[in-house]
GROMACS .gro file of N, CA and C in nm:
model
  381
    1VAL      N    1   0.083  -0.119   0.000
    1VAL     CA    2   0.000   0.000   0.000
    1VAL      C    3   0.087   0.125   0.000
    2ALA      N    4   0.198   0.123   0.074
    2ALA     CA    5   0.285   0.240   0.081
    2ALA      C    6   0.377   0.253  -0.039
    3ILE      N    7   0.414   0.142  -0.098
    3ILE     CA    8   0.518   0.144  -0.201
    3ILE      C    9   0.478   0.219  -0.329
    4PRO      N   10   0.362   0.193  -0.389
    4PRO     CA   11   0.333   0.260  -0.516
    4PRO      C   12   0.314   0.412  -0.504
    5TYR      N   13   0.275   0.460  -0.388
    5TYR     CA   14   0.245   0.603  -0.371
    5TYR      C   15   0.324   0.666  -0.257
    6PHE      N   16   0.444   0.615  -0.229
    6PHE     CA   17   0.521   0.661  -0.114
    6PHE      C   18   0.547   0.811  -0.115
    7TYR      N   19   0.541   0.873  -0.229
    7TYR     CA   20   0.565   1.016  -0.244
    7TYR      C   21   0.442   1.100  -0.208
    8ASP      N   22   0.325   1.036  -0.191
    8ASP     CA   23   0.200   1.107  -0.165
    8ASP      C   24   0.134   1.050  -0.039
    9MET      N   25   0.160   1.112   0.074
    9MET     CA   26   0.113   1.060   0.203
    9MET      C   27  -0.040   1.057   0.213
   10THR      N   28  -0.107   1.150   0.152
   10THR     CA   29  -0.254   1.151   0.156
   10THR      C   30  -0.309   1.026   0.087
   11THR      N   31  -0.250   0.990  -0.025
   11THR     CA   32  -0.293   0.870  -0.097
   11THR      C   33  -0.258   0.745  -0.019
   12VAL      N   34  -0.141   0.743   0.044
   12VAL     CA   35  -0.102   0.629   0.128
   12VAL      C   36  -0.205   0.608   0.238
   13ILE      N   37  -0.243   0.716   0.305
   13ILE     CA   38  -0.342   0.706   0.413
   13ILE      C   39  -0.477   0.658   0.360
   14SER      N   40  -0.524   0.718   0.254
   14SER     CA   41  -0.653   0.683   0.195
   14SER      C   42  -0.657   0.536   0.153
   15ASN      N   43  -0.554   0.492   0.082
   15ASN     CA   44  -0.549   0.353   0.037
   15ASN      C   45  -0.540   0.256   0.155
   16THR      N   46  -0.463   0.293   0.255
   16THR     CA   47  -0.449   0.208   0.374
   16THR      C   48  -0.583   0.192   0.445
   17ILE      N   49  -0.653   0.300   0.464
   17ILE     CA   50  -0.783   0.295   0.531
   17ILE      C   51  -0.880   0.208   0.451
   18ARG      N   52  -0.885   0.228   0.319
   18ARG     CA   53  -0.977   0.149   0.236
   18ARG      C   54  -0.945   0.000   0.244
   19LEU      N   55  -0.818  -0.036   0.231
   19LEU     CA   56  -0.781  -0.177   0.231
   19LEU      C   57  -0.795  -0.241   0.368
   20CYS      N   58  -0.752  -0.172   0.470
   20CYS     CA   59  -0.760  -0.226   0.606
   20CYS      C   60  -0.906  -0.246   0.648
   21SER      N   61  -0.990  -0.155   0.609
   21SER     CA   62  -1.131  -0.161   0.649
   21SER      C   63  -1.205  -0.282   0.595
   22VAL      N   64  -1.154  -0.342   0.490
   22VAL     CA   65  -1.219  -0.458   0.431
   22VAL      C   66  -1.227  -0.573   0.532
   23THR      N   67  -1.118  -0.596   0.605
   23THR     CA   68  -1.116  -0.708   0.700
   23THR      C   69  -1.100  -0.666   0.845
   24HIS      N   70  -1.054  -0.544   0.870
   24HIS     CA   71  -1.026  -0.499   1.006
   24HIS      C   72  -1.077  -0.356   1.026
   25ALA      N   73  -1.207  -0.343   1.038
   25ALA     CA   74  -1.268  -0.210   1.046
   25ALA      C   75  -1.252  -0.142   1.182
   26ASP      N   76  -1.204  -0.213   1.282
   26ASP     CA   77  -1.182  -0.153   1.414
   26ASP      C   78  -1.084  -0.036   1.402
   27ASP      N   79  -1.114   0.073   1.469
   27ASP     CA   80  -1.031   0.193   1.454
   27ASP      C   81  -0.887   0.172   1.502
   28ARG      N   82  -0.864   0.081   1.596
   28ARG     CA   83  -0.728   0.051   1.641
   28ARG      C   84  -0.648  -0.014   1.528
   29CYS      N   85  -0.713  -0.102   1.454
   29CYS     CA   86  -0.646  -0.168   1.341
   29CYS      C   87  -0.615  -0.068   1.231
   30ILE      N   88  -0.711   0.017   1.201
   30ILE     CA   89  -0.691   0.117   1.095
   30ILE      C   90  -0.577   0.212   1.133
   31ALA      N   91  -0.578   0.263   1.254
   31ALA     CA   92  -0.471   0.355   1.297
   31ALA      C   93  -0.335   0.286   1.295
   32SER      N   94  -0.330   0.160   1.336
   32SER     CA   95  -0.205   0.085   1.336
   32SER      C   96  -0.154   0.064   1.194
   33CYS      N   97  -0.244   0.027   1.103
   33CYS     CA   98  -0.204   0.007   0.964
   33CYS      C   99  -0.155   0.136   0.901
   34VAL      N  100  -0.223   0.245   0.929
   34VAL     CA  101  -0.179   0.375   0.877
   34VAL      C  102  -0.041   0.410   0.931
   35LEU      N  103  -0.019   0.385   1.058
   35LEU     CA  104   0.111   0.412   1.119
   35LEU      C  105   0.221   0.332   1.049
   36TYR      N  106   0.196   0.202   1.027
   36TYR     CA  107   0.293   0.117   0.956
   36TYR      C  108   0.322   0.169   0.815
   37THR      N  109   0.216   0.196   0.739
   37THR     CA  110   0.238   0.235   0.600
   37THR      C  111   0.302   0.373   0.588
   38LEU      N  112   0.268   0.464   0.677
   38LEU     CA  113   0.334   0.595   0.675
   38LEU      C  114   0.481   0.583   0.708
   39LEU      N  115   0.513   0.499   0.804
   39LEU     CA  116   0.654   0.477   0.840
   39LEU      C  117   0.729   0.420   0.719
   40LEU      N  118   0.672   0.320   0.653
   40LEU     CA  119   0.735   0.262   0.536
   40LEU      C  120   0.752   0.366   0.425
   41ALA      N  121   0.649   0.444   0.400
   41ALA     CA  122   0.658   0.548   0.296
   41ALA      C  123   0.769   0.647   0.328
   42ASN      N  124   0.783   0.683   0.453
   42ASN     CA  125   0.890   0.776   0.492
   42ASN      C  126   1.028   0.714   0.477
   43ILE      N  127   1.040   0.585   0.506
   43ILE     CA  128   1.168   0.517   0.484
   43ILE      C  129   1.202   0.519   0.336
   44LEU      N  130   1.103   0.489   0.251
   44LEU     CA  131   1.125   0.490   0.107
   44LEU      C  132   1.161   0.630   0.055
   45ARG      N  133   1.110   0.731   0.120
   45ARG     CA  134   1.142   0.869   0.081
   45ARG      C  135   1.279   0.914   0.129
   46GLY      N  136   1.343   0.830   0.212
   46GLY     CA  137   1.476   0.865   0.262
   46GLY      C  138   1.473   0.957   0.383
   47ASN      N  139   1.359   0.965   0.451
   47ASN     CA  140   1.346   1.054   0.566
   47ASN      C  141   1.409   0.998   0.693
   48CYS      N  142   1.446   0.870   0.690
   48CYS     CA  143   1.521   0.808   0.799
   48CYS      C  144   1.602   0.695   0.737
   49ASP      N  145   1.702   0.648   0.809
   49ASP     CA  146   1.786   0.543   0.751
   49ASP      C  147   1.805   0.427   0.846
   50ALA      N  148   1.877   0.326   0.800
   50ALA     CA  149   1.895   0.202   0.876
   50ALA      C  150   1.976   0.221   1.004
   51THR      N  151   2.047   0.331   1.016
   51THR     CA  152   2.125   0.355   1.138
   51THR      C  153   2.042   0.427   1.243
   52GLY      N  154   1.920   0.462   1.210
   52GLY     CA  155   1.832   0.526   1.307
   52GLY      C  156   1.822   0.676   1.292
   53ASN      N  157   1.901   0.734   1.203
   53ASN     CA  158   1.892   0.879   1.183
   53ASN      C  159   1.753   0.918   1.134
   54GLY      N  160   1.689   1.005   1.207
   54GLY     CA  161   1.558   1.056   1.168
   54GLY      C  162   1.439   0.973   1.212
   55VAL      N  163   1.462   0.858   1.274
   55VAL     CA  164   1.350   0.769   1.309
   55VAL      C  165   1.255   0.835   1.407
   56LYS      N  166   1.307   0.897   1.512
   56LYS     CA  167   1.218   0.959   1.613
   56LYS      C  168   1.132   1.068   1.551
   57GLU      N  169   1.191   1.149   1.466
   57GLU     CA  170   1.117   1.258   1.402
   57GLU      C  171   1.010   1.204   1.308
   58VAL      N  172   1.047   1.105   1.228
   58VAL     CA  173   0.952   1.045   1.134
   58VAL      C  174   0.839   0.977   1.210
   59LEU      N  175   0.873   0.903   1.314
   59LEU     CA  176   0.771   0.835   1.393
   59LEU      C  177   0.672   0.935   1.452
   60ALA      N  178   0.722   1.046   1.503
   60ALA     CA  179   0.634   1.148   1.560
   60ALA      C  180   0.537   1.203   1.456
   61LYS      N  181   0.586   1.226   1.335
   61LYS     CA  182   0.500   1.278   1.227
   61LYS      C  183   0.397   1.174   1.184
   62CYS      N  184   0.439   1.048   1.176
   62CYS     CA  185   0.346   0.941   1.138
   62CYS      C  186   0.238   0.923   1.245
   63LEU      N  187   0.280   0.926   1.370
   63LEU     CA  188   0.187   0.911   1.481
   63LEU      C  189   0.085   1.025   1.483
   64GLU      N  190   0.131   1.144   1.453
   64GLU     CA  191   0.042   1.261   1.448
   64GLU      C  192  -0.070   1.241   1.346
   65ARG      N  193  -0.040   1.173   1.236
   65ARG     CA  194  -0.141   1.151   1.133
   65ARG      C  195  -0.229   1.030   1.163
   66ALA      N  196  -0.178   0.934   1.241
   66ALA     CA  197  -0.255   0.813   1.272
   66ALA      C  198  -0.347   0.833   1.393
   67LEU      N  199  -0.309   0.916   1.487
   67LEU     CA  200  -0.386   0.933   1.611
   67LEU      C  201  -0.532   0.974   1.590
   68PRO      N  202  -0.563   1.064   1.498
   68PRO     CA  203  -0.704   1.102   1.482
   68PRO      C  204  -0.795   0.988   1.436
   69LEU      N  205  -0.736   0.877   1.395
   69LEU     CA  206  -0.814   0.766   1.341
   69LEU      C  207  -0.863   0.669   1.448
   70THR      N  208  -0.825   0.690   1.573
   70THR     CA  209  -0.865   0.598   1.679
   70THR      C  210  -0.909   0.672   1.804
   71LYS      N  211  -0.996   0.606   1.881
   71LYS     CA  212  -1.036   0.659   2.012
   71LYS      C  213  -0.931   0.624   2.118
   72PHE      N  214  -0.841   0.533   2.085
   72PHE     CA  215  -0.743   0.481   2.181
   72PHE      C  216  -0.607   0.548   2.162
   73LYS      N  217  -0.608   0.680   2.163
   73LYS     CA  218  -0.489   0.759   2.135
   73LYS      C  219  -0.373   0.733   2.232
   74GLU      N  220  -0.402   0.733   2.360
   74GLU     CA  221  -0.295   0.713   2.460
   74GLU      C  222  -0.233   0.575   2.449
   75GLU      N  223  -0.317   0.475   2.427
   75GLU     CA  224  -0.265   0.338   2.414
   75GLU      C  225  -0.179   0.325   2.288
   76LEU      N  226  -0.221   0.386   2.180
   76LEU     CA  227  -0.143   0.383   2.057
   76LEU      C  228  -0.008   0.451   2.078
   77LYS      N  229  -0.009   0.568   2.140
   77LYS     CA  230   0.118   0.638   2.168
   77LYS      C  231   0.209   0.553   2.255
   78GLU      N  232   0.152   0.490   2.356
   78GLU     CA  233   0.230   0.407   2.448
   78GLU      C  234   0.301   0.293   2.374
   79MET      N  235   0.233   0.231   2.279
   79MET     CA  236   0.293   0.119   2.205
   79MET      C  237   0.415   0.164   2.125
   80THR      N  238   0.415   0.286   2.077
   80THR     CA  239   0.529   0.334   1.997
   80THR      C  240   0.647   0.375   2.085
   81ARG      N  241   0.624   0.390   2.213
   81ARG     CA  242   0.731   0.434   2.305
   81ARG      C  243   0.799   0.318   2.378
   82LEU      N  244   0.739   0.200   2.374
   82LEU     CA  245   0.793   0.087   2.448
   82LEU      C  246   0.933   0.050   2.399
   83THR      N  247   1.017   0.010   2.493
   83THR     CA  248   1.154  -0.031   2.457
   83THR      C  249   1.187  -0.172   2.505
   84GLU      N  250   1.093  -0.238   2.574
   84GLU     CA  251   1.116  -0.373   2.624
   84GLU      C  252   0.995  -0.461   2.596
   85PHE      N  253   1.020  -0.581   2.545
   85PHE     CA  254   0.912  -0.676   2.517
   85PHE      C  255   0.836  -0.714   2.644
   86SER      N  256   0.905  -0.715   2.757
   86SER     CA  257   0.842  -0.757   2.883
   86SER      C  258   0.723  -0.669   2.922
   87LYS      N  259   0.719  -0.549   2.873
   87LYS     CA  260   0.607  -0.458   2.904
   87LYS      C  261   0.479  -0.495   2.830
   88LEU      N  262   0.488  -0.592   2.738
   88LEU     CA  263   0.373  -0.628   2.656
   88LEU      C  264   0.297  -0.751   2.704
   89SER      N  265   0.344  -0.820   2.807
   89SER     CA  266   0.279  -0.942   2.856
   89SER      C  267   0.251  -1.039   2.742
   90LEU      N  268   0.356  -1.080   2.674
   90LEU     CA  269   0.342  -1.163   2.555
   90LEU      C  270   0.321  -1.311   2.583
   91ASP      N  271   0.326  -1.351   2.709
   91ASP     CA  272   0.312  -1.493   2.741
   91ASP      C  273   0.167  -1.538   2.753
   92GLY      N  274   0.073  -1.449   2.738
   92GLY     CA  275  -0.068  -1.484   2.748
   92GLY      C  276  -0.123  -1.540   2.619
   93LYS      N  277  -0.248  -1.580   2.621
   93LYS     CA  278  -0.313  -1.640   2.505
   93LYS      C  279  -0.370  -1.536   2.409
   94LYS      N  280  -0.378  -1.411   2.448
   94LYS     CA  281  -0.443  -1.309   2.367
   94LYS      C  282  -0.342  -1.229   2.284
   95MET      N  283  -0.259  -1.296   2.207
   95MET     CA  284  -0.158  -1.229   2.128
   95MET      C  285  -0.215  -1.160   2.006
   96GLY      N  286  -0.334  -1.193   1.963
   96GLY     CA  287  -0.392  -1.134   1.843
   96GLY      C  288  -0.426  -0.987   1.855
   97TYR      N  289  -0.422  -0.932   1.972
   97TYR     CA  290  -0.459  -0.792   1.992
   97TYR      C  291  -0.363  -0.702   1.915
   98ILE      N  292  -0.416  -0.620   1.831
   98ILE     CA  293  -0.336  -0.540   1.737
   98ILE      C  294  -0.231  -0.453   1.805
   99PHE      N  295  -0.261  -0.396   1.921
   99PHE     CA  296  -0.162  -0.309   1.984
   99PHE      C  297  -0.044  -0.387   2.041
  100LYS      N  298  -0.064  -0.516   2.073
  100LYS     CA  299   0.050  -0.597   2.118
  100LYS      C  300   0.146  -0.621   2.003
  101THR      N  301   0.092  -0.654   1.886
  101THR     CA  302   0.179  -0.677   1.771
  101THR      C  303   0.245  -0.547   1.726
  102LEU      N  304   0.172  -0.438   1.734
  102LEU     CA  305   0.229  -0.307   1.704
  102LEU      C  306   0.341  -0.275   1.802
  103GLY      N  307   0.316  -0.300   1.930
  103GLY     CA  308   0.417  -0.276   2.033
  103GLY      C  309   0.543  -0.357   2.007
  104CYS      N  310   0.527  -0.484   1.966
  104CYS     CA  311   0.643  -0.569   1.935
  104CYS      C  312   0.727  -0.506   1.824
  105SER      N  313   0.661  -0.458   1.723
  105SER     CA  314   0.736  -0.401   1.611
  105SER      C  315   0.811  -0.275   1.652
  106PHE      N  316   0.752  -0.195   1.738
  106PHE     CA  317   0.821  -0.072   1.780
  106PHE      C  318   0.929  -0.098   1.884
  107VAL      N  319   0.910  -0.198   1.969
  107VAL     CA  320   1.019  -0.238   2.059
  107VAL      C  321   1.137  -0.282   1.974
  108GLY      N  322   1.110  -0.365   1.875
  108GLY     CA  323   1.216  -0.411   1.785
  108GLY      C  324   1.284  -0.296   1.713
  109LEU      N  325   1.206  -0.202   1.664
  109LEU     CA  326   1.262  -0.085   1.596
  109LEU      C  327   1.353  -0.006   1.689
  110HIS      N  328   1.308   0.019   1.811
  110HIS     CA  329   1.390   0.094   1.907
  110HIS      C  330   1.520   0.020   1.938
  111LYS      N  331   1.511  -0.112   1.951
  111LYS     CA  332   1.632  -0.190   1.981
  111LYS      C  333   1.731  -0.186   1.864
  112ILE      N  334   1.681  -0.197   1.743
  112ILE     CA  335   1.768  -0.195   1.625
  112ILE      C  336   1.831  -0.057   1.608
  113VAL      N  337   1.752   0.048   1.628
  113VAL     CA  338   1.806   0.184   1.619
  113VAL      C  339   1.916   0.206   1.723
  114ASN      N  340   1.906   0.136   1.835
  114ASN     CA  341   2.007   0.150   1.941
  114ASN      C  342   2.119   0.046   1.932
  115GLY      N  343   2.136  -0.014   1.815
  115GLY     CA  344   2.253  -0.095   1.792
  115GLY      C  345   2.237  -0.246   1.794
  116ARG      N  346   2.120  -0.296   1.828
  116ARG     CA  347   2.099  -0.441   1.828
  116ARG      C  348   2.076  -0.489   1.684
  117SER      N  349   2.116  -0.611   1.657
  117SER     CA  350   2.092  -0.667   1.523
  117SER      C  351   1.950  -0.720   1.515
  118PHE      N  352   1.902  -0.733   1.392
  118PHE     CA  353   1.768  -0.789   1.371
  118PHE      C  354   1.761  -0.929   1.430
  119LYS      N  355   1.863  -1.008   1.408
  119LYS     CA  356   1.867  -1.144   1.460
  119LYS      C  357   1.857  -1.145   1.613
  120GLU      N  358   1.931  -1.059   1.679
  120GLU     CA  359   1.927  -1.052   1.826
  120GLU      C  360   1.787  -1.014   1.875
  121VAL      N  361   1.725  -0.923   1.807
  121VAL     CA  362   1.591  -0.877   1.848
  121VAL      C  363   1.489  -0.990   1.831
  122ILE      N  364   1.494  -1.060   1.721
  122ILE     CA  365   1.399  -1.169   1.696
  122ILE      C  366   1.421  -1.282   1.798
  123ILE      N  367   1.545  -1.314   1.826
  123ILE     CA  368   1.574  -1.419   1.927
  123ILE      C  369   1.520  -1.378   2.062
  124GLU      N  370   1.541  -1.251   2.100
  124GLU     CA  371   1.489  -1.203   2.230
  124GLU      C  372   1.337  -1.213   2.233
  125LEU      N  373   1.272  -1.180   2.125
  125LEU     CA  374   1.126  -1.182   2.118
  125LEU      C  375   1.070  -1.324   2.133
  126ILE      N  376   1.130  -1.421   2.067
  126ILE     CA  377   1.072  -1.555   2.069
  126ILE      C  378   1.118  -1.642   2.185
  127MET      N  379   1.222  -1.602   2.254
  127MET     CA  380   1.273  -1.685   2.365
  127MET      C  381   1.207  -1.653   2.496
   0.00000   0.00000   0.00000
């Protein structure tokens, strides 16, 4: 969704909402999907890089555009700030909750930006 129109954030948002709504109409899912696709579009635009330069700024801008799409603004913000998997209570049976998976991705992003390898982050997550 982000790749064909990465240069046009309004189109990225519109397409994301339309596609996500087909199977996941809950506003938490829509806001999460928009956050993901905006982040990807910004990476493709070169607004941040693999070493972490610009990630915090880009994330703040993406979050600003995703927040109006959900009633769960504080919870969404919290998921993007997490830096430890242990804060997500991942050992329970309710892993399907969208904000838990979103939280995992942002914990991983924060760890990679701070010097951890992708492999190390994935091993930490599954162990």
